[in-house]
Amino acid sequence: MPSSSTVVVRPLEPLKPDLRERAWQTIPHPTLPLVATAHAKSVTVFSLVTLSSHSSLTGGHARSVRCSAWKPGLSPHKLCLVTGSFDSTAGLWRWDGEQVAESEMQHSDAVEVEVRADGIVDNNEPQNDKDWEFTLVLEGHDSEIKSCAFSPSGTFLATCSRDKSVWIWEDIGASEEDDEWETVAVLNEHEGDVKAVAWCPDVPGRNTRRTYSPEVLASASYDNTVRIWREDGDGEWVCVAVLEGHTETVWGIQWEANPKDGQFPRLLSYSADATIRIWKLQDDDQNEGEDGTSSRSTLGGIPNTMRRSLREEWKCESVLPKAHERDVYAAAWSATTGYVASTGSDGHIIMYAEATSAANEPNETPVWEVIADVPNAHGPYEVNHIIWSKRYDNGATAKGEDEILLTTGDDGLVRPWTVTTE
């Protein structure tokens, strides 16, 4: 970014309606102009076209919904959302947009519906709650589910909990509408509550490591660590790396969405210690000593002579400039600009950029700088989540290509923000 340029973060009008209660996170659909916001015992789905409520999911959980995840790769008009709750269960919800559209068109005096050429259903009024069907409950955790995430293929679902475990579920249904899932792994190596799970995106460079399956999972915990998991040749999910450096709870992680030069995606972690770290997988030749053995001797207390093939070396490549005064609750990495945006307990939105020269030199330590600081993003309230999303409303210059930030706070608001360089 040229030194003479200024990055400006401007608020747009909040999504409507105001949820009027603490909201935890907002997750964009991978391909459609929809976002899902978890709050209380429900999820509200907003349209990014109308910037208003599209539909809501209620009645499935006995306690607050903490997280949600969209299932990728479904047919047009089909929606599938998983919710994780403080009631220790994950719920699977389905919505058939095509059937709803046909039904509403037969009763067009009740709700005006527009079905666009790309298959998106836009409504000027919220859809009826009955449009979402609560089809399956996934049980097994002993305590609150904190996070849930689908693998890029949609085959695997990961959930994590206050019970210190990560569960991996596999979709074994005969069709995309057949809700049949089985537990394929229960991972218990964390020593504290597991706060977040995130699958490595399906991007160039991800499949260069041939020792393991292409699916890669990261988890973050109250034990101040991040762990990396892969499926070995025997179909067992194993911890291949423990990332240590944070001094307090790691609230979450996010993978690099657009790695450079075909490199394996880097991983971003953020913590109660008010820092953000970026981790990088080391090449095979960096992992080995002169005798061909790993340069480190243990993984989780097990000698590497026993786990040689399961070892990966990850390095903390950067600690971003410390700009937050308190816990960093969320951070997001833009696939378009490479900017990192973070927020948290102090209510600030901080923007970071990686210096161009460092980004182009693989052996040079990357240098990051703060390029914008927005205080009081949600007034006096804490901001719980921040995410990049595509923009589809009438203010967009190029709908579906322009990028905005979405923040979610204790005030029950979902706020969009434009990020421009001037």
XYZ file of C-alpha atoms in Angstrom:
422
model
C 0.000 0.000 0.000
C 1.525 3.397 -0.934
C 2.593 5.422 2.105
C 0.588 8.399 0.807
C -2.653 6.409 0.785
C -5.134 6.474 3.636
C -7.474 3.613 4.479
C -10.879 4.874 5.595
C -13.458 2.694 7.383
C -16.979 4.127 7.183
C -20.192 2.787 8.754
C -23.316 2.020 6.770
C -26.776 1.714 8.278
C -27.120 -1.376 10.529
C -28.992 -4.382 9.211
C -32.676 -4.314 10.149
C -34.253 -5.015 12.480
C -32.208 -4.348 15.602
C -32.085 -7.712 17.401
C -32.354 -5.921 20.775
C -30.160 -8.462 22.558
C -26.560 -9.598 22.552
C -25.547 -11.078 19.220
C -22.555 -13.397 18.999
C -21.466 -13.675 15.388
C -22.530 -13.137 11.778
C -21.528 -15.688 9.128
C -21.847 -14.959 5.371
C -23.121 -17.683 3.061
C -20.235 -18.881 0.838
C -21.994 -17.985 -2.439
C -25.355 -16.287 -1.757
C -26.122 -12.756 -0.458
C -27.223 -14.038 2.949
C -25.694 -13.867 6.424
C -26.681 -15.736 9.599
C -26.515 -13.990 12.989
C -26.611 -16.030 16.212
C -28.406 -14.457 19.168
C -30.453 -15.678 22.128
C -32.026 -19.064 21.250
C -32.264 -18.289 17.550
C -30.532 -17.278 14.343
C -31.677 -14.398 12.161
C -30.811 -14.603 8.468
C -30.339 -11.225 6.798
C -30.383 -10.451 3.085
C -27.375 -8.452 1.886
C -29.515 -7.240 -1.020
C -32.203 -5.560 1.089
C -30.082 -5.211 4.289
C -33.061 -6.538 6.220
C -34.285 -9.741 7.817
C -34.834 -12.609 5.380
C -35.917 -15.384 7.774
C -35.314 -16.741 11.255
C -34.560 -20.075 12.908
C -36.292 -20.566 16.234
C -37.517 -23.351 18.468
C -34.678 -25.805 17.974
C -32.550 -25.183 21.067
C -33.300 -24.978 24.782
C -30.489 -22.477 25.437
C -28.663 -19.711 23.573
C -27.265 -20.344 20.107
C -23.571 -19.462 20.176
C -22.498 -20.181 16.587
C -23.633 -21.238 13.125
C -22.150 -22.514 9.865
C -23.475 -22.761 6.297
C -23.082 -26.099 4.520
C -21.272 -25.461 1.220
C -21.800 -26.986 -2.197
C -25.583 -27.434 -2.221
C -27.867 -27.115 -5.226
C -29.344 -23.696 -6.070
C -32.210 -22.661 -3.759
C -31.130 -25.184 -1.102
C -29.930 -23.872 2.242
C -28.492 -25.856 5.133
C -27.318 -24.284 8.377
C -25.820 -25.887 11.478
C -26.226 -24.191 14.850
C -24.226 -24.812 18.017
C -25.854 -24.109 21.352
C -25.208 -23.711 25.051
C -27.550 -26.727 25.425
C -24.582 -28.925 24.289
C -26.158 -29.885 20.961
C -25.698 -28.945 17.332
C -28.773 -28.606 15.165
C -29.155 -29.092 11.417
C -31.651 -26.821 9.631
C -32.851 -26.901 6.028
C -34.686 -24.382 3.865
C -35.842 -24.940 0.289
C -35.895 -21.539 -1.372
C -37.412 -22.800 -4.635
C -40.370 -24.412 -2.899
C -40.873 -21.346 -0.731
C -40.727 -19.075 -3.769
C -43.330 -21.131 -5.614
C -45.565 -21.154 -2.558
C -45.250 -17.415 -1.982
C -45.867 -16.601 -5.635
C -49.206 -18.347 -5.345
C -49.970 -15.941 -2.490
C -48.249 -12.855 -3.841
C -50.689 -10.561 -2.088
C -49.099 -11.589 1.222
C -45.394 -11.173 0.416
C -43.703 -9.660 -2.611
C -41.084 -12.110 -3.861
C -38.481 -11.658 -6.561
C -36.617 -14.685 -7.898
C -33.549 -13.413 -9.710
C -31.786 -15.164 -12.544
C -29.053 -16.357 -10.196
C -31.597 -18.221 -8.082
C -31.623 -15.884 -5.087
C -34.965 -15.268 -3.471
C -35.417 -11.666 -2.291
C -38.322 -10.769 -0.032
C -39.500 -7.362 1.074
C -40.791 -8.921 4.286
C -39.300 -11.567 6.568
C -40.033 -15.153 5.665
C -42.158 -17.267 7.970
C -40.248 -19.232 10.610
C -41.859 -22.429 9.281
C -39.746 -22.085 6.123
C -36.792 -23.474 8.078
C -37.049 -27.104 9.120
C -35.091 -28.362 12.120
C -34.124 -31.766 10.774
C -31.436 -33.278 12.996
C -29.847 -32.964 16.447
C -26.184 -33.934 16.878
C -25.539 -34.985 20.459
C -22.359 -35.968 22.266
C -20.753 -32.936 23.863
C -21.011 -32.665 27.643
C -21.158 -28.877 27.745
C -21.697 -25.713 25.700
C -20.772 -25.793 22.023
C -18.615 -22.755 21.296
C -17.934 -23.071 17.572
C -18.856 -25.131 14.515
C -17.432 -25.226 10.999
C -17.831 -27.193 7.763
C -14.862 -28.453 5.773
C -14.591 -26.916 2.274
C -16.155 -29.995 0.702
C -19.025 -30.033 3.196
C -18.207 -33.659 4.023
C -17.008 -32.965 7.556
C -18.421 -30.824 10.346
C -16.277 -29.861 13.345
C -17.733 -28.763 16.679
C -15.928 -27.770 19.861
C -17.006 -27.275 23.412
C -16.412 -26.180 26.951
C -15.909 -29.904 27.649
C -12.360 -29.510 26.166
C -13.130 -31.670 23.126
C -13.362 -31.306 19.358
C -15.789 -33.595 17.548
C -15.630 -34.358 13.831
C -18.830 -35.529 12.143
C -19.101 -36.961 8.631
C -22.030 -36.590 6.252
C -22.806 -40.151 5.140
C -26.201 -39.420 3.583
C -26.924 -40.903 0.174
C -27.980 -37.488 -1.171
C -27.594 -33.849 -0.167
C -31.053 -33.944 1.420
C -30.428 -37.160 3.374
C -29.538 -36.043 6.914
C -27.400 -38.896 8.158
C -24.227 -38.082 10.069
C -21.797 -40.136 12.106
C -19.045 -39.256 14.563
C -15.633 -40.066 13.087
C -13.387 -38.543 15.762
C -13.427 -37.131 19.276
C -10.250 -35.148 19.926
C -9.361 -34.635 23.581
C -5.814 -33.252 23.619
C -6.659 -29.685 24.635
C -6.306 -28.981 28.366
C -8.957 -26.249 28.491
C -12.250 -25.199 26.908
C -12.016 -25.255 23.120
C -13.169 -21.874 21.870
C -13.022 -22.181 18.076
C -12.504 -24.508 15.121
C -11.636 -23.561 11.527
C -10.975 -25.666 8.420
C -8.234 -24.691 6.005
C -9.869 -23.300 2.838
C -9.640 -25.101 -0.481
C -7.075 -22.808 -2.077
C -3.898 -23.290 -4.144
C -1.100 -24.736 -2.063
C -3.331 -26.480 0.421
C -2.745 -29.985 -0.946
C 1.031 -29.825 -1.294
C 1.576 -31.874 1.870
C 1.126 -35.439 0.654
C 1.605 -37.266 3.970
C -1.929 -36.545 5.169
C -5.425 -36.036 3.852
C -6.111 -32.626 2.265
C -8.565 -31.619 5.009
C -6.809 -29.596 7.721
C -8.468 -28.413 10.944
C -7.269 -25.864 13.494
C -8.628 -25.450 17.025
C -8.097 -22.733 19.656
C -8.395 -23.120 23.406
C -8.397 -21.723 26.905
C -5.098 -23.600 27.334
C -3.443 -20.748 25.341
C -2.638 -22.983 22.367
C -3.729 -23.664 18.816
C -3.643 -27.236 17.525
C -3.498 -28.469 13.945
C -5.290 -31.731 13.061
C -5.163 -33.996 10.009
C -6.405 -37.452 9.090
C -3.560 -39.963 8.816
C -3.246 -42.913 6.447
C -5.226 -45.125 8.817
C -8.213 -42.773 8.914
C -7.375 -41.479 12.394
C -7.493 -37.771 13.140
C -4.245 -36.759 14.840
C -2.692 -33.592 16.209
C 0.265 -32.755 13.970
C 1.290 -29.474 15.626
C 0.828 -27.457 18.807
C 1.188 -23.695 18.311
C 2.399 -22.021 21.485
C 3.070 -18.336 22.098
C -0.101 -16.710 23.378
C -0.077 -16.079 27.129
C -3.851 -16.169 27.621
C -6.958 -17.742 26.079
C -6.918 -18.010 22.293
C -10.378 -16.784 21.335
C -10.222 -17.867 17.734
C -8.392 -18.541 14.485
C -8.807 -17.806 10.803
C -6.964 -19.133 7.769
C -5.475 -16.993 5.036
C -8.014 -16.960 2.212
C -5.669 -16.034 -0.625
C -2.087 -17.229 -0.036
C 0.644 -15.951 -2.341
C 2.761 -17.955 -4.769
C 1.037 -21.266 -4.091
C 2.224 -21.386 -0.485
C 0.316 -23.266 2.181
C -2.198 -20.866 3.818
C -1.010 -19.094 6.933
C -3.086 -19.142 10.107
C -4.115 -16.139 12.171
C -4.868 -16.446 15.915
C -6.185 -13.853 18.362
C -6.238 -13.871 22.113
C -7.199 -12.493 25.495
C -3.577 -11.310 25.719
C -4.627 -8.535 23.262
C -2.347 -9.807 20.503
C -2.786 -11.293 17.044
C -0.268 -13.832 15.741
C 0.319 -15.231 12.269
C 1.642 -18.774 11.923
C 3.309 -20.393 8.940
C 3.877 -24.062 8.107
C 7.565 -24.751 7.564
C 8.761 -26.610 4.476
C 9.887 -30.220 4.824
C 13.554 -29.284 4.572
C 13.079 -26.806 7.412
C 11.590 -29.531 9.588
C 14.548 -31.897 9.289
C 17.996 -31.931 10.802
C 21.168 -33.214 9.162
C 20.279 -36.803 10.047
C 16.813 -36.472 8.470
C 15.018 -36.401 11.818
C 12.743 -33.673 13.075
C 14.512 -30.728 14.673
C 12.207 -30.990 17.688
C 11.952 -33.979 19.952
C 8.380 -34.091 21.188
C 4.768 -33.498 20.274
C 2.315 -33.490 23.124
C 4.842 -35.365 25.275
C 5.241 -38.261 22.816
C 8.795 -38.781 21.443
C 8.954 -37.981 17.752
C 10.640 -41.315 17.073
C 7.161 -42.734 17.622
C 5.344 -40.036 15.663
C 7.853 -39.031 13.011
C 5.349 -39.083 10.161
C 2.777 -37.085 12.116
C 4.907 -34.074 12.858
C 4.580 -30.629 11.292
C 6.614 -27.576 12.202
C 4.748 -24.287 12.448
C 6.493 -20.993 13.120
C 5.064 -17.789 14.541
C 5.900 -15.622 11.560
C 4.551 -12.325 12.905
C 2.983 -10.704 15.934
C 0.864 -7.856 14.636
C 1.423 -4.410 16.187
C -0.397 -4.274 19.502
C -3.290 -1.857 19.061
C -6.036 -3.309 21.285
C -6.214 -2.502 24.980
C -8.057 -5.664 25.969
C -9.143 -9.057 24.585
C -9.221 -9.497 20.820
C -12.468 -11.406 20.278
C -12.311 -11.682 16.500
C -10.109 -11.053 13.487
C -10.703 -11.535 9.777
C -8.360 -11.803 6.797
C -9.504 -10.300 3.498
C -9.141 -12.486 0.404
C -9.252 -9.374 -1.792
C -6.839 -6.912 -0.192
C -4.957 -9.068 2.305
C -5.923 -6.640 5.074
C -6.579 -8.009 8.550
C -9.411 -6.466 10.584
C -9.815 -7.110 14.304
C -12.134 -6.138 17.126
C -12.943 -7.042 20.685
C -13.575 -6.006 24.249
C -12.321 -2.438 23.794
C -14.851 -1.770 21.002
C -12.232 -0.760 18.426
C -11.942 -1.904 14.820
C -8.253 -2.093 13.916
C -7.033 -2.542 10.333
C -3.614 -3.959 9.480
C -1.704 -4.240 6.208
C 1.307 -6.353 5.333
C 4.211 -4.425 3.811
C 4.493 -5.226 0.117
C 8.249 -5.830 0.134
C 8.011 -8.366 2.949
C 5.120 -10.131 1.269
C 7.209 -10.585 -1.886
C 10.311 -11.930 -0.151
C 9.735 -15.471 1.172
C 12.789 -15.408 3.461
C 12.083 -11.983 4.877
C 10.106 -11.541 8.095
C 6.806 -9.890 7.149
C 6.206 -6.415 8.505
C 2.672 -5.398 9.421
C 1.394 -1.922 10.204
C -1.803 -0.439 11.610
C -3.591 1.442 8.832
C -6.879 2.385 10.524
C -8.386 2.557 14.013
C -12.128 3.012 14.551
C -13.026 3.516 18.255
C -16.494 2.927 19.712
C -17.566 0.844 16.726
C -20.733 -0.169 18.606
C -20.785 2.734 21.041
C -20.112 1.596 24.625
C -20.759 -2.062 23.787
C -18.258 -4.858 23.236
C -17.896 -6.115 19.670
C -18.023 -9.900 19.532
C -17.298 -10.631 15.892
C -15.935 -9.211 12.655
C -15.946 -10.787 9.185
C -15.372 -9.785 5.563
C -18.295 -10.214 3.190
C -19.237 -9.435 -0.392
C -21.550 -6.476 -0.949
C -24.853 -6.817 -2.834
C -26.964 -3.764 -1.927
C -27.648 -0.839 -4.238
C -24.689 1.094 -2.856
C -22.243 -1.405 -4.323
C -20.235 -0.379 -7.373
C -19.901 -4.026 -8.418
C -22.416 -6.249 -6.649
C -20.944 -9.515 -5.432
C -17.397 -8.213 -5.942
C -17.109 -5.207 -3.616
C -16.099 -6.099 -0.083
C -17.454 -4.862 3.242
C -16.869 -5.636 6.893
C -19.646 -6.854 9.175
C -19.393 -6.429 12.947
C -21.701 -7.980 15.535
C -22.041 -6.628 19.057
C -23.579 -6.786 22.489
C -25.997 -4.033 21.389
C -27.771 -6.517 19.100
C -26.675 -4.726 15.941
C -25.022 -6.077 12.808
C -23.103 -3.159 11.317
C -21.712 -3.062 7.753
C -18.578 -0.997 7.070
C -16.980 0.097 3.818
C -13.197 0.066 3.553
C -11.703 2.423 0.953
C -8.244 3.692 0.063
C -8.009 7.423 -0.550
